[in-house]
Short mmCIF file of C-alpha atoms in Angstrom, two decimals:
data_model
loop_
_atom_site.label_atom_id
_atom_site.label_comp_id
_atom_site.label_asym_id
_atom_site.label_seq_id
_atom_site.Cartn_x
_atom_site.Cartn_y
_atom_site.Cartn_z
CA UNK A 248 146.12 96.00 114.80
CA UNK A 249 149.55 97.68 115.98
CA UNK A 250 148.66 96.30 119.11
CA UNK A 251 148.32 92.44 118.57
CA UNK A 252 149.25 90.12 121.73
CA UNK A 253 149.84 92.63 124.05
CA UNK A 254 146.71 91.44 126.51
CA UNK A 255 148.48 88.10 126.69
CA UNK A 256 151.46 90.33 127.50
CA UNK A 257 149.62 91.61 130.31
CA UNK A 258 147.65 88.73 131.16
CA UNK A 259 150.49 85.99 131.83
CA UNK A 260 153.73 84.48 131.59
CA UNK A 261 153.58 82.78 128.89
CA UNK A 262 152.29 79.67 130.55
CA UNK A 263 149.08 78.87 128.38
CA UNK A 264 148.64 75.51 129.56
CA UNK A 265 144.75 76.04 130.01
CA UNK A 266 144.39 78.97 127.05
CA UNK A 267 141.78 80.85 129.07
CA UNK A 268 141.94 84.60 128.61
CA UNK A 269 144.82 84.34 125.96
CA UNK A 270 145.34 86.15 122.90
CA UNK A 271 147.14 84.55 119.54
CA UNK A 272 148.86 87.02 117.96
CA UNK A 273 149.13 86.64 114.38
CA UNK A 274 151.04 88.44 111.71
CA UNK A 275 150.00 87.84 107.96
CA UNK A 276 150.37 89.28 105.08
CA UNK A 277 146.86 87.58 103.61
CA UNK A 278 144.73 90.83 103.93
CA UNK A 279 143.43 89.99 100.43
CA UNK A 280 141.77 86.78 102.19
CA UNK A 281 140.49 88.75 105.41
CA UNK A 282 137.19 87.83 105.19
CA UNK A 283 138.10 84.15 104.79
CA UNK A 284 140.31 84.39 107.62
CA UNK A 285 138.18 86.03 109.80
CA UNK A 286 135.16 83.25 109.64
CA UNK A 287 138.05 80.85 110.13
CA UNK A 288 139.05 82.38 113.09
CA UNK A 289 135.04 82.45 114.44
CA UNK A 290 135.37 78.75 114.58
CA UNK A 291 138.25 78.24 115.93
CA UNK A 292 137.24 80.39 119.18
CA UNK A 293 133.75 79.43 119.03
CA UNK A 294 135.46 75.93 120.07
CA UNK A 295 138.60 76.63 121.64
CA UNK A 296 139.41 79.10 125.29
CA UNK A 297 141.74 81.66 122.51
CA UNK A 298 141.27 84.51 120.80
CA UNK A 299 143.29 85.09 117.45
CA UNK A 300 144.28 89.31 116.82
CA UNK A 301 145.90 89.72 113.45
CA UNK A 302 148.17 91.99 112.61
CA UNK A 303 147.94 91.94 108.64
CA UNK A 304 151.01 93.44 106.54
CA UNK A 305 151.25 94.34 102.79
CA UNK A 306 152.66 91.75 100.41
CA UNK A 307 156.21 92.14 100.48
CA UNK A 308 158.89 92.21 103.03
CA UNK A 309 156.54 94.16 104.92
CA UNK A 310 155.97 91.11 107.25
CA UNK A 311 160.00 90.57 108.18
CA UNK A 312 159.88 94.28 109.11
CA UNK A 313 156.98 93.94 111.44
CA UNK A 314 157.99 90.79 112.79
CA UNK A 315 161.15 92.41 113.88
CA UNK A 316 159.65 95.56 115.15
CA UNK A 317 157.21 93.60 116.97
CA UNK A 318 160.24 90.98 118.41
CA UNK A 319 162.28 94.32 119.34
CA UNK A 320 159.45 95.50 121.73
CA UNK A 321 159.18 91.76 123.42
CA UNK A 322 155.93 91.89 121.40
CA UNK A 323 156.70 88.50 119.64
CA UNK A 324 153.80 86.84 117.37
CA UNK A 325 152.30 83.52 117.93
CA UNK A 326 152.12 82.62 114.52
CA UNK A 327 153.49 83.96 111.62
CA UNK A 328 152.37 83.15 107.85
CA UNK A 329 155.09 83.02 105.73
CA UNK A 330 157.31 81.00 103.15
CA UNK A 331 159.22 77.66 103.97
CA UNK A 332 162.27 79.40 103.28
CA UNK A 333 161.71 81.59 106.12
CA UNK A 334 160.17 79.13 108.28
CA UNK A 335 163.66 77.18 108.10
CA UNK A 336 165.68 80.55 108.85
CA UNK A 337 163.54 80.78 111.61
CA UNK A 338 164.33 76.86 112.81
CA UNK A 339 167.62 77.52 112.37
CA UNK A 340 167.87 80.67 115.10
CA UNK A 341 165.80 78.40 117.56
CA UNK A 342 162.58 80.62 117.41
CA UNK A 343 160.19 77.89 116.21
CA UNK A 344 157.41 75.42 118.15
CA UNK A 345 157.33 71.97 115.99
CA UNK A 346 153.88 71.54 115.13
CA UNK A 347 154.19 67.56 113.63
CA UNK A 348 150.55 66.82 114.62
CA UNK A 349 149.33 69.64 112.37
CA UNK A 350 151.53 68.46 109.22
CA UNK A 351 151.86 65.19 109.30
CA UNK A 352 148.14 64.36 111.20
CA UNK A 353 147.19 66.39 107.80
CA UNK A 354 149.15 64.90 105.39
CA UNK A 355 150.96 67.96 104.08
CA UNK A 356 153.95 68.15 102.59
CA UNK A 357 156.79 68.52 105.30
CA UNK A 358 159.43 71.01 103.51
CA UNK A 359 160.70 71.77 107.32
CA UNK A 360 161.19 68.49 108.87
CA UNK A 361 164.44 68.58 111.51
CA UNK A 362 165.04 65.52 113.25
CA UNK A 363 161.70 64.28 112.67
CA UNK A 364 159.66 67.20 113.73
CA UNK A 365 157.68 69.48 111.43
CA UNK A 366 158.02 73.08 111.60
CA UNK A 367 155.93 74.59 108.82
CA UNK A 368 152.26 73.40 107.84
CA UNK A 369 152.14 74.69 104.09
CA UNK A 370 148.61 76.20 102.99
CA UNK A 371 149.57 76.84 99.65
CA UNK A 372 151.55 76.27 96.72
CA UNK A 373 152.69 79.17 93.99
CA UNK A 374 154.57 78.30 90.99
CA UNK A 375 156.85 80.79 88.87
CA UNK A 376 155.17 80.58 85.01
CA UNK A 377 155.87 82.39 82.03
CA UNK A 378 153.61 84.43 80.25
CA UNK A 379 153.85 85.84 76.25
CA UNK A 380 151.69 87.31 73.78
CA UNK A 381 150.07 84.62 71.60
CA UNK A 382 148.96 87.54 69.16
CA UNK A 383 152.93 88.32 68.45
CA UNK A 384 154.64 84.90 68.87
CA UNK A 385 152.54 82.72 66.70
CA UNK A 386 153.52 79.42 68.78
CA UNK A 387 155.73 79.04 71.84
CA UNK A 388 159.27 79.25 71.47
CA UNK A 389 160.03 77.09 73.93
CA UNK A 390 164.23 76.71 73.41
CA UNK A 391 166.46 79.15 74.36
CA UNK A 392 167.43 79.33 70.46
CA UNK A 393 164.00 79.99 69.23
CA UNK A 394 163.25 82.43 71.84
CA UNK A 395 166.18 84.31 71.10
CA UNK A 396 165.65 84.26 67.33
CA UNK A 397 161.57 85.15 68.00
CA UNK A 398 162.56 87.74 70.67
CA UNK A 399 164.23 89.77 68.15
CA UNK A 400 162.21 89.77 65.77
CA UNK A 401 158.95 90.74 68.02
CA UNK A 402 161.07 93.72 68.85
CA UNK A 403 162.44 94.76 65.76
CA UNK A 404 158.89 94.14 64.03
CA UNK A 405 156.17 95.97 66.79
CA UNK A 406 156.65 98.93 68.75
CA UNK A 407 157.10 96.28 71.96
CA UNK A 408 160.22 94.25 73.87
CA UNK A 409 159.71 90.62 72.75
CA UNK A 410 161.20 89.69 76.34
CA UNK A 411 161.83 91.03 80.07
CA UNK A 412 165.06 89.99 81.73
CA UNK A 413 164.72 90.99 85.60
CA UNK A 414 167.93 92.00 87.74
CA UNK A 415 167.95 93.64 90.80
CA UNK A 416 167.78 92.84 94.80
CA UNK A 417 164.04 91.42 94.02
CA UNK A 418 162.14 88.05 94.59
CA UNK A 419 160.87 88.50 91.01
CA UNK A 420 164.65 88.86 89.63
CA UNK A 421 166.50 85.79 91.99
CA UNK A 422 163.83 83.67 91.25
CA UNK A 423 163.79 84.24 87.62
CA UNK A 424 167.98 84.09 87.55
CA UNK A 425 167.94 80.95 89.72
CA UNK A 426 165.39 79.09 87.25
CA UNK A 427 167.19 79.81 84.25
CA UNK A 428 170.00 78.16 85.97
CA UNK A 429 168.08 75.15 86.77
CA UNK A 430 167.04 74.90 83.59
CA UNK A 431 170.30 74.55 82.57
CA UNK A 432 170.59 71.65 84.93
CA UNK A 433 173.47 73.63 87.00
CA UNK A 434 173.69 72.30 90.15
CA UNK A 435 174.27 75.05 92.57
CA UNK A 436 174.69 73.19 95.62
CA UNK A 437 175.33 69.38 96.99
CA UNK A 438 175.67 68.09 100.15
CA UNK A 439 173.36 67.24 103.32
CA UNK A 440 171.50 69.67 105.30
CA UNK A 441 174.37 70.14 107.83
CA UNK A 442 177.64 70.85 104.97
CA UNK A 443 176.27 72.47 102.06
CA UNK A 444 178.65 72.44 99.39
CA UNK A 445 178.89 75.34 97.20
CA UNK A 446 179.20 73.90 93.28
CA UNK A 447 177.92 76.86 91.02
CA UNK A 448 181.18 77.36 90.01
CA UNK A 449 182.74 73.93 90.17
CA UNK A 450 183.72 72.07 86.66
CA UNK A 451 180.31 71.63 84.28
CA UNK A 452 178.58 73.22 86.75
CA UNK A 453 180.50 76.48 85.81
CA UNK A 454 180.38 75.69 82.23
CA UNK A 455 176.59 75.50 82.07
CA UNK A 456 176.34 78.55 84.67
CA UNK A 457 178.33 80.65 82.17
CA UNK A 458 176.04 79.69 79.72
CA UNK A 459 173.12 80.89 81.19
CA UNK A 460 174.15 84.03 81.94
CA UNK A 461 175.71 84.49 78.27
CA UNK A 462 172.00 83.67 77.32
CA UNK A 463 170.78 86.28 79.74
CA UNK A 464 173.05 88.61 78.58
CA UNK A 465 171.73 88.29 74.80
CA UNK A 466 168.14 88.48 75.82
CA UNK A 467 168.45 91.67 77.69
CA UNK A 468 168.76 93.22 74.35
CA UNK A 469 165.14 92.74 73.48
CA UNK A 470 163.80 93.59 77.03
CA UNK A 471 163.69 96.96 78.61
CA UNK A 472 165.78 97.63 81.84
CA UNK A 473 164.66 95.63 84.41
CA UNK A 474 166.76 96.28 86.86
CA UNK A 475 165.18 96.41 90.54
CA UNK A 476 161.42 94.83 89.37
CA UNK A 477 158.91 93.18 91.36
CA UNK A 478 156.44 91.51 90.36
CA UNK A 479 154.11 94.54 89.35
CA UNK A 480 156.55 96.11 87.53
CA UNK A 481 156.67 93.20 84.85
CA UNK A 482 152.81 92.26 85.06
CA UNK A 483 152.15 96.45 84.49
CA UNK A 484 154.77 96.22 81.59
CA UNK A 485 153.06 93.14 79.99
CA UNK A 486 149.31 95.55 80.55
CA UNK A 487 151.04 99.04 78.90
CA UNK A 488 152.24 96.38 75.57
CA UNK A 489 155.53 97.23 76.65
CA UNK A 490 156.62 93.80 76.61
CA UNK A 491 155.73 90.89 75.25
CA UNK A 492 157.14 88.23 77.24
CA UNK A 493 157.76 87.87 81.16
CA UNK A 494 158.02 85.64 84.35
CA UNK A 495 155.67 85.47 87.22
CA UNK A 496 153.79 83.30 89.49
CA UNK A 497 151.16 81.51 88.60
CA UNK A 498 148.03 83.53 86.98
CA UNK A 499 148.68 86.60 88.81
CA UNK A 500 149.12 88.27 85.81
CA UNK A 501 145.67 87.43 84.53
CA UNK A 502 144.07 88.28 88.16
CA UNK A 503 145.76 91.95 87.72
CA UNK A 504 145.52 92.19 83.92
CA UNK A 505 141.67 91.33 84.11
CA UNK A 506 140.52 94.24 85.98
CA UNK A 507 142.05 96.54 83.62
CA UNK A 508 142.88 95.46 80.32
CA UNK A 509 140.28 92.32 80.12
CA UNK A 510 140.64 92.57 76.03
CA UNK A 511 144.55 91.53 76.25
CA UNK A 512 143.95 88.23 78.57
CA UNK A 513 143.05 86.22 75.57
CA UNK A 514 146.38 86.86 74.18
CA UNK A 515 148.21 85.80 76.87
CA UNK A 516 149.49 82.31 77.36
CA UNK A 517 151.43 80.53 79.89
CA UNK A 518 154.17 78.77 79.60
CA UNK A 519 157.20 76.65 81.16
CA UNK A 520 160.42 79.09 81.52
CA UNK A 521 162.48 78.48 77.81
CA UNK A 522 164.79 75.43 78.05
CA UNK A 523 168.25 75.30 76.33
CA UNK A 524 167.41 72.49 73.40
CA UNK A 525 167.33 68.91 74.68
CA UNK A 526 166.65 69.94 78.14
CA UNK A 527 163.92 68.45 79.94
CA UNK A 528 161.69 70.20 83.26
CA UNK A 529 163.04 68.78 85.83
CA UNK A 530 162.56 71.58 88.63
CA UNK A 531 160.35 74.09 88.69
CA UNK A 532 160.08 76.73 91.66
CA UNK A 533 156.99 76.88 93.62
CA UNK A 534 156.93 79.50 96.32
CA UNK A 535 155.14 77.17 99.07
CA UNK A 536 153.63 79.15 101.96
CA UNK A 537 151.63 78.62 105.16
CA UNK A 538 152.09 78.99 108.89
CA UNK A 539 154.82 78.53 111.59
CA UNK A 540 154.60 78.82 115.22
CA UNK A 541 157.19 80.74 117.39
CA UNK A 542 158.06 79.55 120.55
CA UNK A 543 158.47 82.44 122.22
CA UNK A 544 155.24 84.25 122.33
CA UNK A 545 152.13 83.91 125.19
CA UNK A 546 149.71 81.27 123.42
CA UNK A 547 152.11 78.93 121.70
CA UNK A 548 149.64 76.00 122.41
CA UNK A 549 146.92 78.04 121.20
CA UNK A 550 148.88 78.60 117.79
CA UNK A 551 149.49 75.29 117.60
CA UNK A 552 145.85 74.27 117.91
CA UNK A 553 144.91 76.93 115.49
CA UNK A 554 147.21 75.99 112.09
CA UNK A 555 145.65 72.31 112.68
CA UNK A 556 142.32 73.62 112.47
CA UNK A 557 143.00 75.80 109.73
CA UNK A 558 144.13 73.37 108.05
CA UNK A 559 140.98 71.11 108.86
CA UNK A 560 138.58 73.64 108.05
CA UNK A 561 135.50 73.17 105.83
CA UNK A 562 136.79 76.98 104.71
CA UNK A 563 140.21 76.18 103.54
CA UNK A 564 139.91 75.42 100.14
CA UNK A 565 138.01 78.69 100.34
CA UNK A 566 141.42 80.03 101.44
CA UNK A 567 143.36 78.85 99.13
CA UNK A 568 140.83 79.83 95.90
CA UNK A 569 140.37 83.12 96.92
CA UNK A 570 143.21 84.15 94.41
CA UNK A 571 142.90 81.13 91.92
CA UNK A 572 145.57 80.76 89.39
CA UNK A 573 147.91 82.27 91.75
CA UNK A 574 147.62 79.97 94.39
CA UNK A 575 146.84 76.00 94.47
CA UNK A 576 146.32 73.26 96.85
CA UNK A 577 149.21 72.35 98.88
CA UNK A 578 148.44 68.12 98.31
CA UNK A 579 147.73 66.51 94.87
CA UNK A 580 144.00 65.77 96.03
CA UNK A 581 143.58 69.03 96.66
CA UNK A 582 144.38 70.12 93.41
CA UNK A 583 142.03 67.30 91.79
CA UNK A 584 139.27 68.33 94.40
CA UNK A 585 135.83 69.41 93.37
CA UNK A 586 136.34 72.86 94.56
CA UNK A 587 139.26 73.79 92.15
CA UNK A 588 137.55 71.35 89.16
CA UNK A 589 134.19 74.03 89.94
CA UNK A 590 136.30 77.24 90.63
CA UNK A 591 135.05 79.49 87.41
CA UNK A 592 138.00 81.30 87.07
CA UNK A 593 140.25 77.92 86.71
CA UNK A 594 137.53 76.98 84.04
CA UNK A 595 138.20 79.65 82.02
CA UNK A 596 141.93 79.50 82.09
CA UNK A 597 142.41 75.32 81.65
CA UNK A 598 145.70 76.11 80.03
CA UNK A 599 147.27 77.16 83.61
CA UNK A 600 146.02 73.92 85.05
CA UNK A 601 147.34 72.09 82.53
CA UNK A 602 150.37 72.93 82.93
CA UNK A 603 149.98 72.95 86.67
CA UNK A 604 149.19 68.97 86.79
CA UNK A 605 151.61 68.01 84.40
CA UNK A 606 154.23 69.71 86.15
CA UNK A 607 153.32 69.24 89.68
CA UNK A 608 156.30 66.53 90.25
CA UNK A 609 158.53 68.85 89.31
CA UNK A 610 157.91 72.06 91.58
CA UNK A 611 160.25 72.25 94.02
CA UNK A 612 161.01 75.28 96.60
CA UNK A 613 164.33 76.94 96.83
CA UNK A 614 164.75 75.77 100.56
CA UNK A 615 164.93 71.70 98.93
CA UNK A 616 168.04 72.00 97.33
CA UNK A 617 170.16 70.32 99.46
CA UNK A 618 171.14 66.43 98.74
CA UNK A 619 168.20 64.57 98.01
CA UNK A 620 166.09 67.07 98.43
CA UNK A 621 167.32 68.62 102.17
CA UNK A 622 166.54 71.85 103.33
CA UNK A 623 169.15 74.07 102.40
CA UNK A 624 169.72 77.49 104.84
CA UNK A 625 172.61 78.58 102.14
CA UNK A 626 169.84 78.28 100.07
CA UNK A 627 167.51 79.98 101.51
CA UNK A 628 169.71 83.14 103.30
CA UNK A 629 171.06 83.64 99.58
CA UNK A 630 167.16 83.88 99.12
CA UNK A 631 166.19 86.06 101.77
CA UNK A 632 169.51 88.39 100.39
CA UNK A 633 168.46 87.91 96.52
CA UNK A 634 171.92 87.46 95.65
CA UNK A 635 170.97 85.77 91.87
CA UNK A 636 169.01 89.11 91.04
CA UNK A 637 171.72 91.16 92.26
CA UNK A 638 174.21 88.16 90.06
CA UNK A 639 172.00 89.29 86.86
CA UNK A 640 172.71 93.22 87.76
CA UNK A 641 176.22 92.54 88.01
CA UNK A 642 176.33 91.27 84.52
CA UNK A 643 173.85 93.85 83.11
CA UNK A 644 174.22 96.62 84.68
CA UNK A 645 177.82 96.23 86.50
CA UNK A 646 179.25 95.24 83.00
CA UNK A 647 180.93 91.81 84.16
CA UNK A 648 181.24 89.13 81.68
CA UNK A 649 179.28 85.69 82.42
CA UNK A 650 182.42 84.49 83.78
CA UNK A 651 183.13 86.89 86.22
CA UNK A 652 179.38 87.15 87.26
CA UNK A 653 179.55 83.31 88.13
CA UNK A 654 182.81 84.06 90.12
CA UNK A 655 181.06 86.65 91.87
CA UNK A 656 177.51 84.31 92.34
CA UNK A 657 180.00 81.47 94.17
CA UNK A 658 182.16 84.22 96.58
CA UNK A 659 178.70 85.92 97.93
CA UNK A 660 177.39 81.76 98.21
CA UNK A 661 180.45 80.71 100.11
CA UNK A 662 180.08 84.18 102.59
CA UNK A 663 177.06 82.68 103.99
CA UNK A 664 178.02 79.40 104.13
CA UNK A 665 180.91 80.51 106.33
CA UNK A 666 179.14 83.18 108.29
#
C-alpha cells in the first residue's frame, strides 16, 4: 500500500489525457468501508482505462501525515478523502483540480465553491450530538442552568461525573469549545471569504464569549480531567460509568458501546448540546467529508472521473450506511431514501434520526463561517491547529480567568489571519 502511484510515476508525465496504463493513487482513511470501496472501485475500472491503488490510513491525523510523506517523496495522491475544511486549505495552497461536473452534475452540496468552481464532492455528513444517561438524569436538561444544577447532583449522588468538559489540542475538544460558543450565539468571525474579520472578542461578542467559558469553567467541576481527549477517550468513559454525560458525533457512541456494553445503550440518549435559556439551535456542526482531487499527481483526469462515479454508484448509499448513526447522506433525499428508512440499525435508534431531520437546516461545517455562509480559511487553519481546545486548557488547566482565555482565543485568531 506504501507504494501507491508510483507505476504512474514510472509510466508517464503526468499527461493522462487517454488514462491507459495509469494508476489513481488514493489515500483514505475509510478502511472500515474497504470492502465497499473495493467493489466500487471494480466498476469503475471495469468501465474506465484506470486503475485505483489505495493507500488507507487510521482515523486521525494519520492521513495529513501520509499525505505529506507521500508529497515529500514527489509521490503525490490523486485523490485524497478528507474534510471540507481541509479540502479548502488545500484550495487555498493551489494543490486542488475543480471537479464542478462531479458536485454540481450531482447535486451535492458545494461547501468549496471558488469563483464558481467546486473543489470538494462531499460523501457524507457527521454531526456533533450529545449523549447522557437517561437512567441518572430523569429528563433532559437541556439549559445551561438545569444542566448545571442536574450535573451536580448526578455527581454528588452516584459514584459517576454527571458531565465531561474536553480541553486539549483535539478535534473532540475544539469542536465541543467552538459549539458551546455558538450556542451562545457568539459570533466569532464576519466578513467575506477574502477579509475575515476576527470578532470573538469584539463588544457582545466578548460578553457572551466570557460567558461561555465561565459556564465551562463551572461544569468542569462535575467532569473528570479531560484534558487532551479524543473521541474514544469520552465514548470509553461514558462505557466504564465514569461519566454520565458527553459530546460526540453522531451514534458513534452506540456503534462502540454496542459491542461491549450492549446492556447500557438503552440508557443512553441523544441530545442537542445544552443551550443557555432562551436560546434557540441555530448552528449545529456537522463534520462533512468526501473527496478532493490534487492537481499535481499522474491521473488527475482519472480522479476526476472516479469521485463522479462514486458518487453515482448503485453502492454509495452502501458507503455511507456502513457506519449508520455516525454517518448520513450528504443531500436531504438521501437522508429520506429507502435505504436509510430500511437500515436496521437507524430503526432501532429513531431518536438519533429525529433529531437528525429536525435539525438538518441547522448543521453547518466550521469552514462556512464566513459572511453569509463563505468559506472561512481562519476558520478552518484555527481548526486544523485546535486552538478552541487548547482555549478550554488555558482556562482549566493554565488557570486563566474567562476573560483572559477570550483574550488569548482572539490573539492566536488574529496570528493566522495575518500569517
Amino acid at each position: 500500500m506504501g507504494f501507491a502511484g508510483c507505476s504512474s510515476i514510472l509510466s508517464g508525465n503526468g499527461n493522462d489525457s487517454d488514462g491507459k496504463g495509469k494508476t489513481i493513487s488514493y489515500l483514505s482513511d475509510r478502511g472500515d468501508s474497504k470492502q465497499i470501496i473495493n467493489e466500487i472501485i471494480g466498476e469503475f475500472e471495469k468501465n474506465h482505462d484506470y486503475k485505483v491503488n489505495v493507500t488507507y490510513t487510521s482515523k486521525g491525523t494519520s492521513t495529513d501525515q501520509q499525505l505529506q510523506k507521500m508529497v515529500a517523496a514527489g509521490n503525490p495522491p490523486d485523490l485524497i478523502f478528507d474534510t471540507s475544511a481541509d479540502a479548502y486549505r488545500y484550495q487555498r495552497n493551489g494543490d486542488l483540480a475543480p471537479i464542478s461536473n462531479a458536485v454540481q452534475d450531482n447535486g451535492l452540496p458545494d461547501p468549496v465553491n471558488v469563483d464558481g468552481k467546486s473543489y470538494f464532492a462531499p460523501t457524507m455528513v457527521e454531526p456533533l450530538m450529545f449523549w447522557y444517561r437517561n437512567d441518572l438524569y430523569s429528563s433532559n436538561p437541556e439549559t445551561w442552568s438545569k444542566w448545571e444544577k442536574k450535573a451536580k447532583q448526578v455527581s454528588q449522588s452516584n459514584n459517576i461525573e454527571g458531565f465531561v468538559v474536553q480541553s486539549g489540542q483535539t478535534n473532540n475538544a475544539d469542536t465541543q469549545i467552538t459549539q458551546y460558543l455558538w450556542q451562545n450565539d457568539v459570533e466569532i468571525y464576519s466578513g467575506p471569504s477574502d477579509n475575515i474579520q476576527i470578532t470573538i472578542d469584539d463588544g457582545a461578542n466578548r460578553q457572551k464569549a466570557v460567558e461561555t467559558y465561565r459556564w465551562l469553567k463551572t461544569m468542569s467541576q462535575y467532569s473528570p480531567n479531560g484534558s487532551g481527549w479524543e473521541w474514544g477517550d469520552a465514548i470509553e468513559a461514558l462505557q466504564q460509568e465514569n461519566a454520565a454525560a458527553i459530546a460526540s458525533v453522531g451514534g458513534l457512541p452506540i456503534l462502540t458501546i454496542a459491542e461491549n456494553r450492549p446492556d447500557l445503550i438503552e440508557k443512553l440518549s441523544p441530545s442537542p448540546f445544552p443551550l443557555p435559556q432562551g436560546k434557540k439551535q441555530n448552528k449545529w456542526w456537522a463534520y462533512m467529508e468526501g473527496h478532493v482531487v490534487r492537481n499535481d499527481g499522474n491521473a488527475t483526469e482519472g480522479a476526476k472521473a472516479f469521485v463522479d462515479f462514486f458518487s453515482k454508484s448503485d453502492k454509495f448509499m452502501d458507503f455511507v450506511l456502513s457506519a449508520p448513526l455516525f454517518q448520513f447522506p450528504p443531500t436531504r433525499d438521501g437522508l429520506n431514501s429507502k435505504a436509510v428508512k430500511q437500515n436496521k440499525t437507524i430503526q432501532k435508534h429513531p431518536a438519533v434520526m429525529k433529531l437528525v431531520k429536525e435539525n438538518w437546516d441547522s448543521f453547518s461545517t466550521i469552514l462556512a463561517t464566513g459572511k453569509d455562509g463563505a468559506p472561512n480559511i481562519v476558520a478552518a487553519d484555527a481548526y486544523g491547529q485546535q486552538l478552541f481546545g487548547q482555549s478550554a486548557d488555558q482556562l482549566l488547566v493554565g488557570g486563566k480567568s474567562p476573560e483572559q482565555t477570550v483574550d488569548w482565543v482572539a490573539k492566536k485568531l488574529q496570528g493566522l489571519k495575518n500569517q
